[in-house]
Every structure is written in C-alpha cells, then in structure tokens.
Amino acid sequence: MKKLERVHPNRQVLAFIFVVLVSRVRPEPIRYSVLEETESGSFVAHLTKDLGLGTGELAARSARVVSDDDKQRLQLDGQTGDLLLREKLDREELCGHIEPCVLHFQVFLEMPVQFFQGELMIQDINDHSPVFPAREVLLKIPENSQTGTLFPLLIAEDLDVGSNGLQQYTISPNSHFHILTRNHSEGKKYPDLVQDKPLDREEQAEFSLTLVALDGGSPPRSGMVMVRILIIDVNDNAPEFVHTPYRVQVLENSPLDSPILRVVARDADAGNFGSVSYDLFQASDEIKQTFSINEVTGDILLKKKLDFEKIKSYHVEIEATDGGGLSGKGTVVIEVVDVNDNPPELIISSLTSSIPENAPETVVSIFRIRDRDSGDNGKMICSIPDNLPFILKPTLKNFYTLVTERPLDRETRDEYNITITVTDLGTPRLKTQQSISVLVSDVNDNAPTFTQTSYTLFVRENNSPALHIGSVSATDRDSGANAQVTYSLLPPQDTHLPLASLVSINADNGHLFALQSLDYEALQAFEFRVGATDRGSPALSSEALVRVLVLDANDNSPFVLYPLQNGSAPCTELVPRAAEPGYLVTKVVAVDGDSGQNAWLSFQLLKATEPGLFGVWAHNGEVRTARLLSERDAAKHRLLVLVKDNGEPPRSATATLHVLLVDGFSQPYLPLPEAAPAQAPADSLTVYLVVALASVSSLFLFSVLLFVAVRLCRRSRAASVGRCSVPEGPFPGHLVDVSGTGTLSQSYQYEVCLTGDSGTGEFKFLKPIFPHLLVQDTGREIKENPNFRNSFVFS
C-alpha cells in the first residue's frame, strides 16, 4: 500500500476525540464488482451516494482509498465522488485459481477521521485457452492390457475459473479408446484414456490420436495435444507405490538440497520388468524449479527456497516406471510450515510534524501494521516508550492512532523522538522500529522575568550627561518573537518626580542612562519602575523596581557661620586677663553642605599675633587660652583659624578672630583705634557679655544700683560705641540645620537674623528657638533675659 501523503499542519488538530473516531467506522463493507481486463479509468461506483455523504464532502475531508496489498489499483475522484480503476485488472494475476477473487480496500476520511471497508469482486472473463504442457504425449501400452484399463494423460491448464475454466476432454474418433474426464479433489479435471477393446501389437503397433481440452466459455476455447500410443510386449505387472498419497511437512527455511521425502514403488515382475525408476509426473514449472527426485532412490530434494507467504502447500505427482514400460502413479502432498522469517511492517498514513504547546488531545500520526507470517508468527504487539506524553489507540484492522496524552509544554521539552516498536509473537520474536520526530511549537505563555525584583544603582553627583549608570535584564522562556524583550520606563508613582528628564532606558538591552548631571544636595535618591514586554500576541510583561542612590562628592567648601567673614568690621572677643588656662574664648561655628566624611570638619590655628597664647580644639572649633595671661601680653590679638573637611581632595575655609584682653568686664570698653566711624557696630553678644559680667561683679556692692547701672551702661555703650557690624547682602537661610554636621555637638536649630531696628543695628546671633536655653560654660549658667531680645543674664 502506498503511504498516504502527510497531513498539512493546519489539519493537525482533529475535531473529535478518538472514541467518536472509532464509532464512525462502517461496520459492514460496501461491495462492488467489475470484469477483469476492464480499461483503466473505468467507473466502478459512486462512493458519495453509497457512503451517504454530501456532495463535495469527500474532497473536503481529504478522502483516500487504501488497498490491502502494496499496489494502489483504485483511485478516487474527490470532486465527483466516483471510484475509478487506476489500472487494468488481471484476475488470474491477482487471485490465480482462488474464487471468488476479491480485492479488499478501505476508504479513509480525515477531519474527522472515518473508515469504510470495501470489497471489489473481479469477475472472470474467458480470456485464456486450455494449454497442455507438451506438444506430444508418448504412451506405451502392453498388448495384454485389459479392456476398461485407464491410462492417465496430460492435463491441460486453464487460468480461467468457473464456467470459463476447463470443462471436458475429447479425443479423435477411434475404435479402441475413448476419453473419461474425472474431477480431482482440488477441482481439476483429469483425462484418462479408457481401453475399449483388446489390443494386438501384431495387428496395429501404434496409434496417433488428438486429445482436445475444452473450456465452458462462450464461445468456448480449446487446446490440443498429440497422443502417440505404442503397443509393447507383455509386461503384466506395473509398479505400485507403497503409500499414496504421501504427506510431509517442510520448514520454509529448510536448506537447499536437503532431502524431503523418499518414495518407494514395488514391481512384482522380475528382471528388467521389475526394475523401477522414479520421475516427476506432469510437473509444472514451479514444481520443477522447487523439487527434484532421484530416479534410482526416489528421494525428493529441495532445489529452491520455500516461502510460506507465497505458497503454503505443493501437490507433486510422481511416476514409477519399470523396465517393461509399465508405470504407477503416486501423489506427494508437501505442506510448507511457517517460520518467523518476516519482521512486522509499519506503514504511516498520516503524520503531523509540529504541535502547538498547550493544545488539547491532538492526533500525531495514523499508521497501519502487518506481518506476512501466520499464526503466532503473524500476531503483533505495538508499543511506544512509557515516559512520553503520548498514547497509542488501536482502530480498525491493525490501524493505530498516535495522540497526545496531555497538553505539551515547549519550555519543558521542545522536541520528542517517538520510537514506535512493533513486535510479533513468533520464536524468535522479530520487531520493527520506526522513529517519529515531533516538534512543539511555541505559544506565548511566559511573561519576561527580571533577574532581580529590585535593582539598586549608584551614581556619583556631578556626573556627565548620558552616563551609563547600570542595567536591568529580563529573560523569557518562550522562543522567537515571544522571547524578544523590550524595556521601557513605567510612569512614576510620584507625579512630582521628573523621571523623563532624569533617566532613559535602551529598549533593546535594558541599559540605563542619566540624562543630566545630578546634585546630591538637591536629590539624594529616587526610584522608578521599569517594564519588560515580549513581542508575543498577546504581549506579556513584568516590572521591576530600580532605586538610584546619588553618591556625595566633595563639591562644597566649609561655610563659617560664626564669626561672620564678609569684609565688614570684625567682632571682638573680650577675654579677662585673669582667665585661667583653657578659658573658652569663643567657638568657631561652621557647616558643610556635603555629607559623610566630606562634611567632617576639623579646625586648625594657622596664624596668631602671639603664638602659644591661644589654641583651637580640632574637633569642635572651640578657641581657648593655652596659658595664664600676663600684663606683658598685648591687648589686641588676631587669630586665623583654618576649617577643613575630610573629603578627597579636601576643601577648606578660614575664619579671622579678634581678641581683646581686658582687666575686667567693668573696665570701660573703648572703640578700637582702627574702627572707622562709618563702620558697622560691634558684635552684640560681646556687649551683652560685658554688661552681664559687670553686673555680676557689682551685685554684692551695689545691689540697689544694679538695675540702674546696667540700664545706663547699656544705653551709654549703645550710643557711644559702634557695635558689631552686620554684613549686608544675603545670608544662607533663616534656619540652618546642623544636625550631625559642622561643629555643633547637640541637635539644635539656631536663628540667625538682623533686628528690625536699623538705628541700633542690633544683631541676633545663635538665638535658640526654644523659650529657654541653658548653655554650660566653665561652670556658669547663662539664661535668656526675656526683657531684651538679645540679652543674657549670667548666674
């Protein structure tokens, strides 16, 4: 049988489950008949009508006609639904003497699968004449043969069957013989020559008669052979076989020249008349090619390999002839015993090479198996490996359907090599294997997956625009376009974040770029979401969180809050000459806009009017006396303090301090000679300290006049002495948060501003925002005086 063409991939999913497929097999075959030798292309039947199908349904369902043998002798017109002959049929070639001659076929429909069985009976016509195996027959008859003796003659072969086959024999008219036609057990007709009257060799030693074989056709056909009859001298005993018929079984794989059987015939005569020789009698060409007989011993030998699948038995006629010409006939029935010499065959009718993943039960292949052996040697078992998601379902007449057991997953396995094994039950068992490759096509059922659920990227401030700051990556388990990932920025949850102006992403590889230079002091960190979308249909996507941390760079120099460094007249710090070593003169207050170690400040005394008199604490900027003061020390001192951060490279600033040594706070404070009248007033804090110290020293002597003296002293100094000047121009901020930075060790907020009275130019410095602030300074407690905006009372 020819292999059916492979089903197109778009037919790969059948509409019905397999139970429905089996139920649609026509239980009874449809039967047709046709005369042999009918021309090819001749009409046989109208299948559409006989199968009860609609017009054009055979073509729509891809109908096929499949014969049981390996030749395709029928064809189907899918448009008209007509069953036609593909070639001229010869009944004798197809069936030989088997009657009736039936050609079995199946009609196979796809979408859905359906089978119909059919039988085509090939009717015989009288297209063959009887034929004798020889042109002349020599028959020797002893003269003493009795009336009524039968002499077997050559039989004629007629390939036709039934009424067209051989029917009778006739012989030319004579007075001594007539023909008797006998029926053999196999249905063949044998001619026997019957002696009608005694023979006399001296009267007539030879007869020449014509034997005619007639068939039953209309008109009848005939064949003839010349029969020469020689009358020989008396030999009154013919050889006789000991056993007839002989029966023997021979394995089909028996070796050549092996003895099959020995026949024995005995003759009661003596001498030459009793000597017997053996020969095959009227053997066909097939028998002569297959067997031979030893004329002396009677051994029958095998000359040709036997094939049970072609010929299952042989009827061999043998003849034993004595020296006087008398002969006896015998029959040997040789039965060929089947051996398991034919492996099973597997013929694929339909094959689907690609199956989409996640599809329901799908037909992969439809195939047929057969074994030319018989019995257990022809029984077969069909199987596939157990570890595959496929199952075999048997259908009609050794047809099998290979279907998926469950939906397949391409990401787990994208290709299957299915080995179909067909094993017979013979001894030894023979098997046939055929592999089928099935590809699992991809369906977009996997969303892209990021390598991390969140990414943290670091970028140093003051970066160059378009700087590559990092990457995100996502993978997709699908293939082809379903696995091609495109990256994008998702809308930020914080609508105030200008994400589009901060970063961009490469849609192909997920590289992230900073679009502008970042400033740590303005933006320390920001986060956004990125999406990864595949190109499947429908597209699937996922997202990940990206957090960008801006790293600080040392791009801000320390800024000195106190004392102010703006080119105006400097503030003067008063130090009593009686101060002990370590006396706190003042404190340099500075901050740094950076963070971390870039904002760690250290202080260093660069220059001093008198080295060794004052010192600066490196960590907090406190300026203290290094030794006891003496009368010989100059009254005015100028100190230059360096403030440096811990960045790389470090940045620094300087602060200039003016220190005035006084004998006591009660001593009148004179304006500095170098202070011009047009300069701004001195530091108000220093004035408050002088007034407070003077009030404390006079408290015990002048308790009554204390308040008046303090008021008069304050007004006098405000009118006569220029106070600390306040720089014009901008000052960084109203509230300066120095928590954890600069030189302040406590977490306070200080207000730095000018008073609204331009006449006095009063300067409020480091006023705490709390109602009362206690400052511990060498054992003295300073409290804010609620009656004055910038007055303190020492106790």
mmCIF file of C-alpha atoms in Angstrom, residues 457-460 462-470 499-505 511-518 526 528 548 550:
data_model
loop_
_atom_site.group_PDB
_atom_site.id
_atom_site.type_symbol
_atom_site.label_atom_id
_atom_site.label_comp_id
_atom_site.label_asym_id
_atom_site.label_seq_id
_atom_site.Cartn_x
_atom_site.Cartn_y
_atom_site.Cartn_z
ATOM 1 C CA LEU A 457 22.225 51.646 41.268
ATOM 2 C CA PHE A 458 24.824 54.119 42.480
ATOM 3 C CA VAL A 459 25.880 57.272 40.655
ATOM 4 C CA ARG A 460 28.216 59.960 41.889
ATOM 5 C CA ASN A 462 28.141 65.925 39.125
ATOM 6 C CA ASN A 463 28.113 63.104 36.596
ATOM 7 C CA SER A 464 28.334 63.815 32.892
ATOM 8 C CA PRO A 465 25.023 63.685 30.983
ATOM 9 C CA ALA A 466 24.183 60.454 29.130
ATOM 10 C CA LEU A 467 26.263 58.464 31.649
ATOM 11 C CA HIS A 468 25.571 54.704 31.733
ATOM 12 C CA ILE A 469 24.578 54.079 35.344
ATOM 13 C CA GLY A 470 23.566 50.416 35.179
ATOM 14 C CA LEU A 499 11.606 60.947 35.576
ATOM 15 C CA ALA A 500 11.701 61.637 31.845
ATOM 16 C CA SER A 501 14.407 64.283 32.368
ATOM 17 C CA LEU A 502 16.433 62.196 34.827
ATOM 18 C CA VAL A 503 16.958 58.784 33.205
ATOM 19 C CA SER A 504 16.360 56.923 29.968
ATOM 20 C CA ILE A 505 16.473 53.223 29.092
ATOM 21 C CA HIS A 511 20.887 49.879 29.757
ATOM 22 C CA LEU A 512 20.013 52.877 31.954
ATOM 23 C CA PHE A 513 21.483 56.346 31.373
ATOM 24 C CA ALA A 514 21.455 59.534 33.475
ATOM 25 C CA LEU A 515 20.201 62.352 31.253
ATOM 26 C CA GLN A 516 21.530 65.209 33.376
ATOM 27 C CA SER A 517 24.104 65.966 35.989
ATOM 28 C CA LEU A 518 22.793 65.034 39.447
ATOM 29 C CA PHE A 526 14.894 58.387 43.660
ATOM 30 C CA PHE A 528 11.134 54.202 39.488
ATOM 31 C CA VAL A 548 19.109 55.145 42.222
ATOM 32 C CA VAL A 550 23.288 59.574 44.382
#
